[in-house]
CSV table of C-alpha atoms and ligand atoms in Angstrom, one decimal:
chain,number,residue,atom,x,y,z
A,141,MET,CA,-31.3,-7.8,6.3
A,142,THR,CA,-28.3,-8.6,8.5
A,143,GLN,CA,-24.7,-7.9,7.5
A,144,SER,CA,-24.1,-11.4,6.3
A,145,GLU,CA,-27.4,-11.5,4.3
A,146,LEU,CA,-26.4,-8.3,2.6
A,147,LEU,CA,-22.9,-9.6,1.9
A,148,SER,CA,-24.3,-12.9,0.5
A,149,LEU,CA,-26.6,-10.9,-1.8
A,150,VAL,CA,-23.7,-8.9,-3.1
A,151,LYS,CA,-21.6,-12.0,-3.6
A,152,LYS,CA,-24.4,-13.8,-5.5
A,153,ARG,CA,-24.9,-10.8,-7.8
A,154,ASN,CA,-21.2,-10.3,-8.4
A,155,PRO,CA,-19.5,-13.7,-8.7
A,156,ASN,CA,-15.8,-13.8,-9.4
A,157,GLU,CA,-15.3,-10.2,-8.2
A,158,PRO,CA,-13.2,-10.5,-5.1
A,159,GLU,CA,-11.9,-7.0,-5.0
A,160,PHE,CA,-15.3,-5.5,-5.2
A,161,ILE,CA,-16.6,-7.8,-2.5
A,162,GLN,CA,-13.7,-7.0,-0.3
A,163,ALA,CA,-14.4,-3.2,-0.5
A,164,VAL,CA,-18.2,-3.7,0.1
A,165,ASP,CA,-17.5,-6.0,3.1
A,166,GLU,CA,-15.3,-3.4,4.8
A,167,VAL,CA,-18.0,-0.7,4.4
A,168,LEU,CA,-20.8,-3.0,5.5
A,169,LEU,CA,-19.0,-3.9,8.7
A,170,SER,CA,-18.6,-0.3,9.6
A,171,ILE,CA,-22.0,1.0,8.8
A,172,MET,CA,-24.3,-1.7,10.4
A,173,PRO,CA,-24.7,0.5,13.5
A,174,VAL,CA,-26.0,3.3,11.3
A,175,LEU,CA,-28.5,1.0,9.7
A,176,GLU,CA,-29.7,-0.1,13.1
A,177,ARG,CA,-30.4,3.6,14.0
A,178,HIS,CA,-32.0,4.4,10.6
A,179,ALA,CA,-34.6,1.8,9.7
A,180,GLU,CA,-35.6,4.1,6.8
A,181,PHE,CA,-32.3,3.4,5.0
A,182,ARG,CA,-33.0,-0.3,5.2
A,183,ASP,CA,-36.5,0.1,3.8
A,184,LEU,CA,-35.2,2.2,0.9
A,185,LYS,CA,-32.7,-0.6,0.2
A,186,LEU,CA,-29.9,1.9,0.1
A,187,ILE,CA,-27.1,-0.7,0.4
A,188,GLU,CA,-28.6,-2.8,-2.3
A,189,ARG,CA,-28.7,0.3,-4.5
A,190,MET,CA,-25.2,1.6,-3.6
A,191,THR,CA,-23.7,-1.8,-4.5
A,192,GLU,CA,-25.2,-1.7,-8.0
A,193,PRO,CA,-23.5,0.7,-10.4
A,194,GLU,CA,-25.9,3.2,-11.9
A,195,ARG,CA,-24.2,2.4,-15.2
A,196,LEU,CA,-21.3,0.1,-16.3
A,197,ILE,CA,-20.0,0.7,-19.7
A,198,SER,CA,-17.6,-1.8,-21.3
A,199,PHE,CA,-16.2,-1.3,-24.8
A,200,ARG,CA,-13.7,-2.5,-27.3
A,201,VAL,CA,-10.6,-0.4,-28.0
A,202,THR,CA,-8.9,-1.1,-31.3
A,203,TRP,CA,-5.7,0.6,-32.3
A,204,LEU,CA,-2.6,0.1,-34.5
A,205,ASP,CA,0.8,-0.4,-32.9
A,206,ASP,CA,4.1,1.0,-34.3
A,207,LYS,CA,4.5,-2.2,-36.4
A,208,GLY,CA,1.1,-1.7,-38.0
A,209,HIS,CA,-0.4,-4.6,-36.1
A,210,VAL,CA,-4.0,-4.5,-34.8
A,211,GLN,CA,-4.2,-4.3,-31.0
A,212,ILE,CA,-7.4,-4.9,-29.0
A,213,ASN,CA,-8.0,-3.9,-25.4
A,214,ARG,CA,-11.1,-3.6,-23.2
A,215,GLY,CA,-12.2,-0.2,-21.9
A,216,TYR,CA,-14.6,0.5,-19.1
A,217,ARG,CA,-16.3,3.3,-17.2
A,218,VAL,CA,-18.1,2.5,-14.0
A,219,GLN,CA,-20.6,5.3,-13.2
A,220,MET,CA,-21.3,4.2,-9.7
A,221,ASN,CA,-23.3,6.8,-7.9
A,222,SER,CA,-24.4,10.4,-8.8
A,223,ALA,CA,-26.5,11.3,-5.7
A,224,ILE,CA,-24.3,14.2,-4.6
A,225,GLY,CA,-22.7,15.3,-7.9
A,226,PRO,CA,-21.4,14.3,-11.3
A,227,TYR,CA,-19.5,11.0,-11.5
A,228,LYS,CA,-15.9,11.7,-10.6
A,229,GLY,CA,-12.9,9.4,-10.4
A,230,GLY,CA,-9.8,8.3,-12.2
A,231,LEU,CA,-8.8,6.1,-15.1
A,232,ARG,CA,-6.5,3.2,-14.6
A,233,PHE,CA,-4.4,1.6,-17.4
A,234,HIS,CA,-2.8,-1.6,-16.1
A,235,PRO,CA,-2.9,-5.2,-17.3
A,236,THR,CA,-4.6,-6.3,-14.1
A,237,VAL,CA,-7.7,-4.1,-14.7
A,238,THR,CA,-11.0,-6.0,-14.6
A,239,ALA,CA,-14.6,-5.0,-13.9
A,240,SER,CA,-14.1,-6.2,-10.3
A,241,VAL,CA,-11.1,-3.9,-9.8
A,242,LEU,CA,-12.9,-0.9,-11.3
A,243,LYS,CA,-16.1,-1.6,-9.3
A,244,PHE,CA,-14.1,-1.7,-6.1
A,245,LEU,CA,-12.4,1.6,-6.9
A,246,ALA,CA,-15.6,3.2,-8.0
A,247,PHE,CA,-17.4,2.1,-4.8
A,248,GLU,CA,-14.6,3.5,-2.6
A,249,GLN,CA,-14.7,6.7,-4.7
A,250,VAL,CA,-18.3,7.3,-3.8
A,251,PHE,CA,-17.5,7.6,0.0
A,252,LYS,CA,-14.2,9.3,-0.5
A,253,ASN,CA,-15.7,12.0,-2.7
A,254,ALA,CA,-18.5,12.5,-0.1
A,255,LEU,CA,-15.8,13.1,2.6
A,256,THR,CA,-14.1,15.9,0.6
A,257,GLY,CA,-17.1,18.2,1.1
A,258,ILE,CA,-17.1,19.0,-2.6
A,259,PRO,CA,-20.3,17.9,-4.6
A,260,MET,CA,-18.9,14.9,-6.6
A,261,GLY,CA,-20.4,11.5,-7.2
A,262,GLY,CA,-18.3,8.4,-7.7
A,263,GLY,CA,-16.9,6.7,-10.8
A,264,LYS,CA,-13.9,4.9,-12.1
A,265,GLY,CA,-12.7,3.6,-15.4
A,266,GLY,CA,-9.7,2.3,-17.4
A,267,SER,CA,-8.4,-0.5,-19.5
A,268,ASP,CA,-6.2,-3.6,-19.4
A,269,PHE,CA,-3.9,-1.7,-21.7
A,270,ASP,CA,-0.3,-1.7,-20.4
A,271,PRO,CA,1.6,1.5,-21.1
A,272,LYS,CA,4.9,-0.1,-20.0
A,273,GLY,CA,7.2,-0.7,-23.0
A,274,LYS,CA,4.9,1.2,-25.4
A,275,SER,CA,6.2,4.2,-27.4
A,276,ASN,CA,4.7,7.7,-27.0
A,277,ASN,CA,3.0,7.2,-30.3
A,278,GLU,CA,1.4,4.0,-29.2
A,279,VAL,CA,0.2,5.5,-26.0
A,280,MET,CA,-1.3,8.4,-28.0
A,281,LYS,CA,-3.0,6.1,-30.5
A,282,PHE,CA,-4.5,4.0,-27.6
A,283,CYS,CA,-5.7,7.1,-25.8
A,284,GLN,CA,-7.4,8.4,-28.9
A,285,ALA,CA,-9.1,5.1,-29.6
A,286,PHE,CA,-10.2,4.9,-25.9
A,287,MET,CA,-11.6,8.4,-25.9
A,288,GLY,CA,-13.3,7.6,-29.3
A,289,GLU,CA,-15.9,5.6,-27.3
A,290,LEU,CA,-15.6,7.2,-23.8
A,291,ALA,CA,-16.5,10.7,-25.2
A,292,ARG,CA,-20.1,9.5,-25.8
A,293,HIS,CA,-20.6,8.9,-22.0
A,294,ILE,CA,-18.9,11.9,-20.3
A,295,ASP,CA,-19.0,15.7,-20.2
A,296,ASN,CA,-18.1,18.3,-17.6
A,297,ARG,CA,-21.5,18.2,-15.8
A,298,THR,CA,-22.0,14.4,-16.1
A,299,ASP,CA,-18.8,12.5,-15.6
A,300,VAL,CA,-15.3,13.9,-15.1
A,301,PRO,CA,-12.4,11.3,-15.3
A,302,ALA,CA,-8.8,11.9,-14.1
A,303,GLY,CA,-5.6,9.9,-13.7
A,304,ASP,CA,-4.8,6.8,-11.6
A,305,ILE,CA,-2.2,4.0,-12.1
A,306,GLY,CA,-0.7,4.3,-15.6
A,307,VAL,CA,-2.6,7.5,-16.4
A,308,GLY,CA,-0.5,10.6,-15.6
A,309,GLY,CA,0.0,14.0,-17.3
A,310,ARG,CA,1.0,12.5,-20.7
A,311,GLU,CA,-2.1,10.3,-20.9
A,312,ILE,CA,-4.5,13.1,-19.7
A,313,GLY,CA,-3.0,15.3,-22.4
A,314,TYR,CA,-3.7,12.8,-25.2
A,315,LEU,CA,-7.2,12.0,-23.8
A,316,PHE,CA,-8.1,15.7,-23.5
A,317,GLY,CA,-6.9,16.4,-27.0
A,318,ALA,CA,-9.0,13.6,-28.4
A,319,TYR,CA,-12.1,14.7,-26.5
A,320,LYS,CA,-11.8,18.3,-27.7
A,321,LYS,CA,-11.5,17.2,-31.3
A,322,ILE,CA,-14.5,14.8,-31.1
A,323,LYS,CA,-16.8,17.2,-29.3
A,324,ASN,CA,-15.4,20.5,-30.8
A,325,GLU,CA,-15.5,21.9,-27.2
A,326,PHE,CA,-12.9,23.1,-24.7
A,327,SER,CA,-14.3,22.2,-21.3
A,328,GLY,CA,-13.1,20.8,-18.0
A,329,VAL,CA,-14.1,17.2,-18.9
A,330,LEU,CA,-10.9,15.7,-17.4
A,331,THR,CA,-8.9,16.8,-14.4
A,332,GLY,CA,-5.2,16.6,-13.9
A,333,LYS,CA,-4.8,18.8,-17.0
A,334,GLY,CA,-1.5,20.6,-17.7
A,335,ILE,CA,-0.9,24.1,-16.3
A,336,GLY,CA,-1.8,26.6,-19.0
A,337,TRP,CA,-4.7,24.6,-20.5
A,338,GLY,CA,-7.1,24.3,-17.6
A,339,GLY,CA,-5.1,22.4,-15.0
A,340,SER,CA,-4.9,23.4,-11.4
A,341,LEU,CA,-1.6,24.1,-9.6
A,342,ILE,CA,-1.0,21.5,-6.9
A,343,ARG,CA,-3.2,18.8,-8.5
A,344,THR,CA,-0.1,16.7,-9.4
A,345,GLU,CA,1.2,16.9,-5.8
A,346,ALA,CA,-2.2,16.7,-4.1
A,347,THR,CA,-2.7,13.0,-3.3
A,348,GLY,CA,0.8,12.6,-1.8
A,349,TYR,CA,0.7,16.0,0.0
A,350,GLY,CA,-2.8,15.4,1.3
A,351,LEU,CA,-1.8,11.9,2.6
A,352,VAL,CA,1.0,13.5,4.6
A,353,TYR,CA,-1.2,16.4,5.9
A,354,PHE,CA,-3.7,13.7,7.0
A,355,ALA,CA,-0.9,11.7,8.8
A,356,GLU,CA,0.3,14.9,10.5
A,357,ASN,CA,-3.2,15.5,11.8
A,358,MET,CA,-3.3,11.9,13.2
A,359,MET,CA,0.1,12.4,14.9
A,360,GLN,CA,-1.2,15.7,16.4
A,361,THR,CA,-3.9,13.8,18.2
A,362,LYS,CA,-1.1,12.2,20.2
A,363,ASN,CA,0.8,15.5,20.6
A,364,ASP,CA,3.3,14.2,18.2
A,365,SER,CA,4.4,15.0,14.6
A,366,LEU,CA,6.2,13.5,11.6
A,367,LYS,CA,9.3,15.6,12.4
A,368,GLY,CA,12.3,13.3,12.9
A,369,LYS,CA,10.2,10.1,12.1
A,370,THR,CA,11.5,7.4,9.9
A,371,CYS,CA,9.0,6.4,7.2
A,372,LEU,CA,8.5,3.5,4.8
A,373,VAL,CA,6.9,4.4,1.4
A,374,SER,CA,6.0,1.9,-1.3
A,375,GLY,CA,5.5,2.8,-4.9
A,376,SER,CA,7.4,5.4,-6.9
A,377,GLY,CA,4.6,6.9,-9.1
A,378,ASN,CA,2.6,10.0,-8.6
A,379,VAL,CA,1.3,9.4,-5.1
A,380,ALA,CA,4.6,8.0,-3.7
A,381,GLN,CA,6.7,10.8,-5.1
A,382,TYR,CA,4.8,13.6,-3.5
A,383,ALA,CA,4.3,11.8,-0.3
A,384,ILE,CA,8.1,11.5,-0.1
A,385,GLU,CA,8.4,15.2,-0.9
A,386,LYS,CA,6.0,16.3,1.8
A,387,ILE,CA,7.5,14.0,4.5
A,388,ILE,CA,10.9,15.6,3.7
A,389,HIS,CA,9.3,19.1,4.0
A,390,LEU,CA,7.9,18.2,7.4
A,391,GLY,CA,11.3,16.9,8.7
A,392,GLY,CA,10.7,13.1,8.4
A,393,LYS,CA,13.1,10.6,6.9
A,394,VAL,CA,12.0,8.3,4.0
A,395,LEU,CA,13.9,5.0,3.9
A,396,THR,CA,12.2,3.2,1.0
A,397,ALA,CA,10.5,3.4,-2.4
A,398,SER,CA,9.4,0.6,-4.8
A,399,ASP,CA,8.0,-0.4,-8.1
A,400,SER,CA,6.5,-3.7,-9.3
A,401,SER,CA,10.1,-5.2,-9.5
A,402,GLY,CA,11.1,-4.6,-5.9
A,403,PHE,CA,12.2,-1.9,-3.5
A,404,ILE,CA,15.2,0.3,-2.6
A,405,TYR,CA,16.3,0.8,1.1
A,406,ASP,CA,18.2,4.0,1.5
A,407,LYS,CA,19.4,4.1,5.1
A,408,GLU,CA,20.6,7.7,4.7
A,409,GLY,CA,17.2,8.8,3.7
A,410,ILE,CA,15.8,10.0,0.3
A,411,THR,CA,16.8,13.7,-0.1
A,412,LEU,CA,15.1,16.2,-2.4
A,413,GLU,CA,18.0,15.8,-4.8
A,414,LYS,CA,17.6,12.0,-4.8
A,415,LEU,CA,13.9,12.5,-5.2
A,416,ALA,CA,14.5,14.6,-8.3
A,417,TYR,CA,16.5,11.7,-9.7
A,418,LEU,CA,13.7,9.3,-8.9
A,419,LYS,CA,11.0,11.5,-10.6
A,420,ASP,CA,13.1,11.8,-13.7
A,421,LEU,CA,13.8,8.0,-13.7
A,422,LYS,CA,10.1,7.1,-13.4
A,423,ASP,CA,8.3,10.0,-15.3
A,424,ASN,CA,10.7,10.7,-18.1
A,425,ARG,CA,13.0,7.7,-18.6
A,426,ARG,CA,10.4,5.2,-17.4
A,427,GLY,CA,13.1,3.1,-15.9
A,428,ARG,CA,13.2,0.5,-13.1
A,429,ILE,CA,13.8,1.4,-9.4
A,430,LYS,CA,17.0,-0.6,-9.2
A,431,GLU,CA,18.7,2.2,-11.1
A,432,TYR,CA,18.3,4.3,-8.0
A,433,ALA,CA,20.1,1.7,-5.9
A,434,ASP,CA,22.9,1.6,-8.5
A,435,GLN,CA,23.1,5.5,-8.5
A,436,TYR,CA,23.2,6.0,-4.8
A,437,LYS,CA,24.9,2.7,-3.7
A,438,CYS,CA,22.0,1.4,-1.6
A,439,GLN,CA,20.2,-1.9,-1.2
A,440,PHE,CA,17.8,-3.2,-3.8
A,441,THR,CA,15.5,-6.2,-3.0
A,442,ALA,CA,13.5,-7.9,-5.7
A,443,VAL,CA,9.9,-8.7,-4.8
A,444,HIS,CA,7.4,-10.9,-6.6
A,445,ALA,CA,3.6,-10.4,-6.3
A,446,ASP,CA,3.1,-14.0,-5.0
A,447,ASP,CA,5.8,-13.8,-2.3
A,448,ALA,CA,4.4,-14.7,1.2
A,449,PHE,CA,5.3,-11.2,2.5
A,450,ASN,CA,7.1,-8.1,1.4
A,451,PRO,CA,10.4,-7.5,3.2
A,452,LEU,CA,9.9,-3.7,2.7
A,453,TRP,CA,7.4,-3.8,5.6
A,454,SER,CA,10.0,-5.6,7.8
A,455,ILE,CA,12.3,-2.6,7.9
A,456,PRO,CA,12.1,-0.9,11.4
A,457,ALA,CA,10.5,2.6,11.1
A,458,ASP,CA,7.9,4.8,12.8
A,459,CYS,CA,5.4,5.2,10.0
A,460,ALA,CA,4.3,3.3,6.9
A,461,PHE,CA,2.7,4.7,3.7
A,462,PRO,CA,1.7,2.1,1.1
A,463,CYS,CA,1.3,4.1,-2.1
A,464,ALA,CA,1.5,1.5,-4.9
A,465,THR,CA,-1.6,-0.7,-5.3
A,466,GLN,CA,-4.4,-2.8,-3.7
A,467,ASN,CA,-3.6,-5.6,-1.2
A,468,GLU,CA,0.2,-4.8,-1.0
A,469,VAL,CA,0.2,-5.1,2.9
A,470,ASN,CA,-1.0,-8.6,4.1
A,471,ALA,CA,-1.4,-10.0,7.6
A,472,LYS,CA,2.3,-11.2,7.7
A,473,ASP,CA,3.4,-7.7,6.7
A,474,ALA,CA,1.2,-6.1,9.3
A,475,ALA,CA,2.6,-8.5,12.0
A,476,ASN,CA,6.2,-7.4,10.9
A,477,LEU,CA,5.2,-3.7,11.2
A,478,ILE,CA,3.7,-4.3,14.6
A,479,LYS,CA,6.8,-6.3,15.8
A,480,ASN,CA,8.9,-3.2,14.9
A,481,LYS,CA,6.5,-0.9,16.8
A,482,ILE,CA,5.2,1.0,13.9
A,483,LYS,CA,3.1,4.0,15.1
A,484,LEU,CA,1.0,4.8,12.1
A,485,LEU,CA,0.0,3.4,8.7
A,486,GLY,CA,-1.5,5.9,6.3
A,487,GLU,CA,-3.0,4.5,3.0
A,488,GLY,CA,-2.0,6.5,-0.1
A,489,ALA,CA,-3.1,3.7,-2.4
A,490,ASN,CA,-6.7,2.5,-2.6
A,491,MET,CA,-7.3,-0.6,-0.4
A,492,PRO,CA,-3.5,-1.4,0.0
A,493,THR,CA,-4.1,-3.2,3.3
A,494,SER,CA,-5.9,-6.6,3.4
A,495,PRO,CA,-8.8,-6.9,5.9
A,496,ASP,CA,-7.0,-9.2,8.3
A,497,ALA,CA,-4.0,-6.9,8.2
A,498,ILE,CA,-6.2,-3.9,9.1
A,499,ASN,CA,-7.7,-5.8,12.0
A,500,LEU,CA,-4.2,-6.6,13.3
A,501,LEU,CA,-3.1,-3.0,13.1
A,502,ILE,CA,-6.1,-1.6,14.8
A,503,ASP,CA,-6.1,-4.3,17.6
A,504,ASN,CA,-2.5,-3.5,18.3
A,505,GLY,CA,-3.1,0.2,18.7
A,506,VAL,CA,-1.4,1.3,15.4
A,507,MET,CA,-3.0,4.5,14.1
A,508,TYR,CA,-4.5,3.4,10.7
A,509,SER,CA,-6.1,5.6,8.1
A,510,PRO,CA,-8.1,4.1,5.1
A,511,GLY,CA,-7.3,5.4,1.6
A,512,LYS,CA,-10.8,6.8,1.2
A,513,ALA,CA,-9.9,9.4,3.9
A,514,SER,CA,-6.2,9.8,3.6
A,515,ASN,CA,-5.8,9.8,-0.2
A,516,ALA,CA,-8.8,12.0,-0.8
A,517,GLY,CA,-6.6,15.1,-1.4
A,518,GLY,CA,-6.1,14.1,-5.0
A,519,VAL,CA,-9.8,14.0,-5.9
A,520,ALA,CA,-10.5,17.0,-3.7
A,521,THR,CA,-8.0,19.0,-5.7
A,522,SER,CA,-9.6,17.7,-8.9
A,523,GLY,CA,-12.8,19.2,-7.5
A,524,LEU,CA,-11.0,22.5,-7.1
A,525,GLU,CA,-9.8,22.2,-10.7
A,526,MET,CA,-13.4,21.7,-11.8
A,527,THR,CA,-14.5,24.8,-9.8
A,528,GLN,CA,-11.7,26.9,-11.4
A,529,ASN,CA,-12.7,25.6,-14.9
A,530,TYR,CA,-16.4,26.5,-14.3
A,531,MET,CA,-15.4,30.0,-13.0
A,532,GLY,CA,-12.8,30.6,-15.7
A,533,GLN,CA,-10.1,31.2,-13.1
A,534,ASN,CA,-6.7,30.0,-12.1
A,535,TRP,CA,-5.9,30.1,-8.4
A,536,THR,CA,-2.4,30.5,-7.0
A,537,ARG,CA,-0.3,27.6,-5.7
A,538,GLU,CA,-0.7,29.0,-2.2
A,539,GLU,CA,-4.5,29.3,-2.4
A,540,VAL,CA,-4.9,25.7,-3.6
A,541,ASP,CA,-2.5,24.3,-1.1
A,542,ALA,CA,-4.2,26.2,1.8
A,543,LYS,CA,-7.6,24.7,0.7
A,544,LEU,CA,-6.0,21.2,0.5
A,545,VAL,CA,-4.6,21.6,4.0
A,546,GLU,CA,-8.1,22.6,5.3
A,547,ILE,CA,-9.9,19.8,3.4
A,548,MET,CA,-7.6,17.1,4.8
A,549,LYS,CA,-8.1,18.5,8.3
A,550,ASN,CA,-11.9,18.5,7.8
A,551,ILE,CA,-11.8,14.9,6.6
A,552,HIS,CA,-9.7,13.9,9.5
A,553,ASP,CA,-11.9,15.6,12.1
A,554,THR,CA,-15.2,14.4,10.4
A,555,ALA,CA,-14.0,10.8,10.5
A,556,LEU,CA,-12.8,11.0,14.1
A,557,ALA,CA,-16.1,12.6,15.2
A,558,ALA,CA,-18.2,9.9,13.4
A,559,ALA,CA,-16.1,7.2,15.0
A,560,LYS,CA,-16.6,8.6,18.4
A,561,GLU,CA,-20.3,9.1,17.9
A,562,TYR,CA,-20.7,5.4,17.0
A,563,GLY,CA,-18.7,4.1,19.9
A,564,LYS,CA,-15.4,3.4,18.1
A,565,PRO,CA,-13.2,6.4,19.1
A,566,GLY,CA,-9.9,6.6,17.1
A,567,ASN,CA,-11.1,4.2,14.5
A,568,TYR,CA,-10.6,6.2,11.2
A,569,MET,CA,-11.9,3.3,9.1
A,570,VAL,CA,-15.3,3.1,10.8
A,571,GLY,CA,-15.5,6.9,11.0
A,572,ALA,CA,-14.7,7.5,7.3
A,573,ASN,CA,-17.1,4.8,6.2
A,574,ILE,CA,-20.0,6.1,8.4
A,575,ALA,CA,-19.5,9.8,7.5
A,576,GLY,CA,-19.2,9.1,3.8
A,577,PHE,CA,-22.2,6.8,3.8
A,578,LEU,CA,-24.5,9.2,5.7
A,579,LYS,CA,-23.9,12.0,3.3
A,580,VAL,CA,-24.7,9.8,0.2
A,581,ALA,CA,-27.6,8.0,2.0
A,582,LYS,CA,-29.3,11.3,2.9
A,583,ALA,CA,-29.1,12.5,-0.7
A,584,MET,CA,-30.5,9.3,-2.1
A,585,GLN,CA,-33.3,9.4,0.5
A,586,ALA,CA,-34.2,12.9,-0.6
A,587,GLN,CA,-34.1,12.1,-4.3
A,588,GLY,CA,-36.7,9.3,-4.3
A,589,VAL,CA,-36.6,5.8,-5.7
A,590,ILE,CA,-34.4,6.1,-8.8
B,643,NDP,P1,1.4,5.5,-10.8
B,643,NDP,O1,1.1,4.7,-12.0
B,643,NDP,O2,1.9,6.9,-10.9
B,643,NDP,O3,2.4,4.6,-9.9
B,643,NDP,C1,2.0,3.4,-9.5
B,643,NDP,C2,3.2,2.8,-8.7
B,643,NDP,O4,2.8,1.6,-8.0
B,643,NDP,C3,4.4,2.5,-9.5
B,643,NDP,O5,5.6,2.6,-8.8
B,643,NDP,C4,4.1,1.0,-9.9
B,643,NDP,O6,5.3,0.3,-10.3
B,643,NDP,C5,3.5,0.5,-8.6
B,643,NDP,N1,2.6,-0.6,-8.9
B,643,NDP,C6,1.5,-0.6,-9.6
B,643,NDP,N2,0.9,-1.8,-9.7
B,643,NDP,C7,1.6,-2.6,-8.9
B,643,NDP,C8,1.5,-3.9,-8.5
B,643,NDP,N3,0.5,-4.7,-9.0
B,643,NDP,N4,2.5,-4.4,-7.7
B,643,NDP,C9,3.5,-3.6,-7.3
B,643,NDP,N5,3.7,-2.4,-7.6
B,643,NDP,C10,2.7,-1.8,-8.4
B,643,NDP,O7,0.0,5.5,-9.9
B,643,NDP,P2,-0.4,6.4,-8.7
B,643,NDP,O8,0.7,6.8,-7.9
B,643,NDP,O9,-1.3,7.5,-9.3
B,643,NDP,O10,-1.4,5.4,-7.9
B,643,NDP,C11,-0.9,4.6,-6.8
B,643,NDP,C12,-2.0,4.2,-5.9
B,643,NDP,O11,-2.7,5.4,-5.4
B,643,NDP,C13,-3.2,3.5,-6.6
B,643,NDP,O12,-3.7,2.6,-5.7
B,643,NDP,C14,-4.2,4.6,-7.0
B,643,NDP,O13,-5.5,4.0,-7.1
B,643,NDP,C15,-4.1,5.4,-5.7
B,643,NDP,N6,-4.5,6.8,-5.8
B,643,NDP,C16,-4.1,7.6,-6.8
B,643,NDP,C17,-4.5,8.9,-6.9
B,643,NDP,C18,-4.0,9.9,-7.9
B,643,NDP,O14,-4.4,11.1,-7.8
B,643,NDP,N7,-3.1,9.5,-8.8
B,643,NDP,C19,-5.5,9.5,-5.9
B,643,NDP,C20,-5.9,8.5,-4.9
B,643,NDP,C21,-5.4,7.3,-4.9
B,643,NDP,P3,5.6,0.0,-11.8
B,643,NDP,O15,6.2,1.4,-12.3
B,643,NDP,O16,6.6,-1.1,-11.8
B,643,NDP,O17,4.3,-0.3,-12.5
B,644,2IT,O1,-8.4,7.2,-6.5
B,644,2IT,C1,-8.6,8.5,-6.7
B,644,2IT,O2,-9.1,9.2,-5.9
B,644,2IT,C2,-8.0,9.0,-8.0
B,644,2IT,N1,-7.4,8.3,-8.7
B,644,2IT,C3,-8.2,10.5,-8.3
B,644,2IT,C4,-9.5,10.7,-8.9
B,644,2IT,C5,-9.8,12.1,-9.4
B,644,2IT,O3,-10.8,12.3,-10.0
B,644,2IT,O4,-8.9,13.0,-9.2
């Protein structure tokens, strides 16, 4: 089948799932040259199989809020592909969660996990539950009800969830407690656990740190570095916070951070002290980003999801790191970045850049890294947490960080080598898709028609 025939098939089988189709389209575009070289992958219908989840679980979550009212949400787990290891991937709690969103995330996760070099298959899950404005008690009640069903489908050798948007240390704690009670078993069934009860040092920092390590590797290919560079970061959650921290460690200057209400523009740069304020604001007080602008007397700009473009990406800078959500950089934003001579865009979020924006960036010589390569440090460190749990060990901060640095360098080099081999030197998107695909494809080929 040609690329457009394969895409038509996926569209027909998954109507009304634009995010999933967008993610599949990008991978298909990259891997067609591989399918041309490997007729056996076509005969085995690997694409048709990879775009069909091995299992998709959807369930009702019923819980009582603080007023005693019955609340109903929809829970999911997409077990996408287990060719190279147990299903692995985060849980997202956000009102925009649908089967399409989780299928796109699970699909991306398959290739991302393959790139880490750690044996992990791909999965994703979550719910349309909105933790915003809920009390701790309500979040706990929801997590217990959610795990009441999810526990039937996971264990530490089958499927190991973790955090994503709306699921951080607090939620993982409640989910883990519920699982342990239901199964009467203390095992590494979730990653992102707290230090002292099975969690790994550096897991909290890993996605943001890994992103910046990856970007530093990209800069080094041009005999350059992040030192002294101005950077735009979006988001102010887990990934954004630790991306900002590592950019500061490496001598870069971060000008922006955002949440779903808008962004702050701190011309002086976010310092470690200001970052501590931001972490407390978002993680403990669960406040809005405008408070940062009030505290440090800088500019706040409100942004709405349906605006034609996001003025955050119109601020002149050397590097851009979208770390909030999917499709947050559109073609107009990319054009603004290019106009200001941006050197690099590294994706911290999953699929934050729209396909036309990616094309514009690449065509204009901007170094671009896809999330499945540059945000893989989070799941890679989850893999390290699983290994420590299996071994009954706790590694030091230095050990885990050194492994993370090495894994990000390997992903970088692997993607670059695959891009070169297939005639697209410097194209990290094509390279990451091909390298991830080949690993999973060879495993599926070896394991027969299942
Ligand atoms: P958090 O929930 O910690 O933070 C999310 C941030 O993004 C918040 O600032 C949030 O603002 C903002 N945001 C969320 N949805 C939207 C939206 N629709 N429009 C504008 N802003 C939005 O999540 P993470 O930091 O963990 O995740 C961020 C991204 O990174 C996601 O794409 C996730 O899939 C990806 N990722 C996460 C990994 C991890 O280990 N956590 C690993 C790899 C990728 P507000 O507070 O207003 O909701
Ligand atoms: O998108 C991702 O890679 C994550 N949310 C982390 C998944 C994990 O299992 O650590």
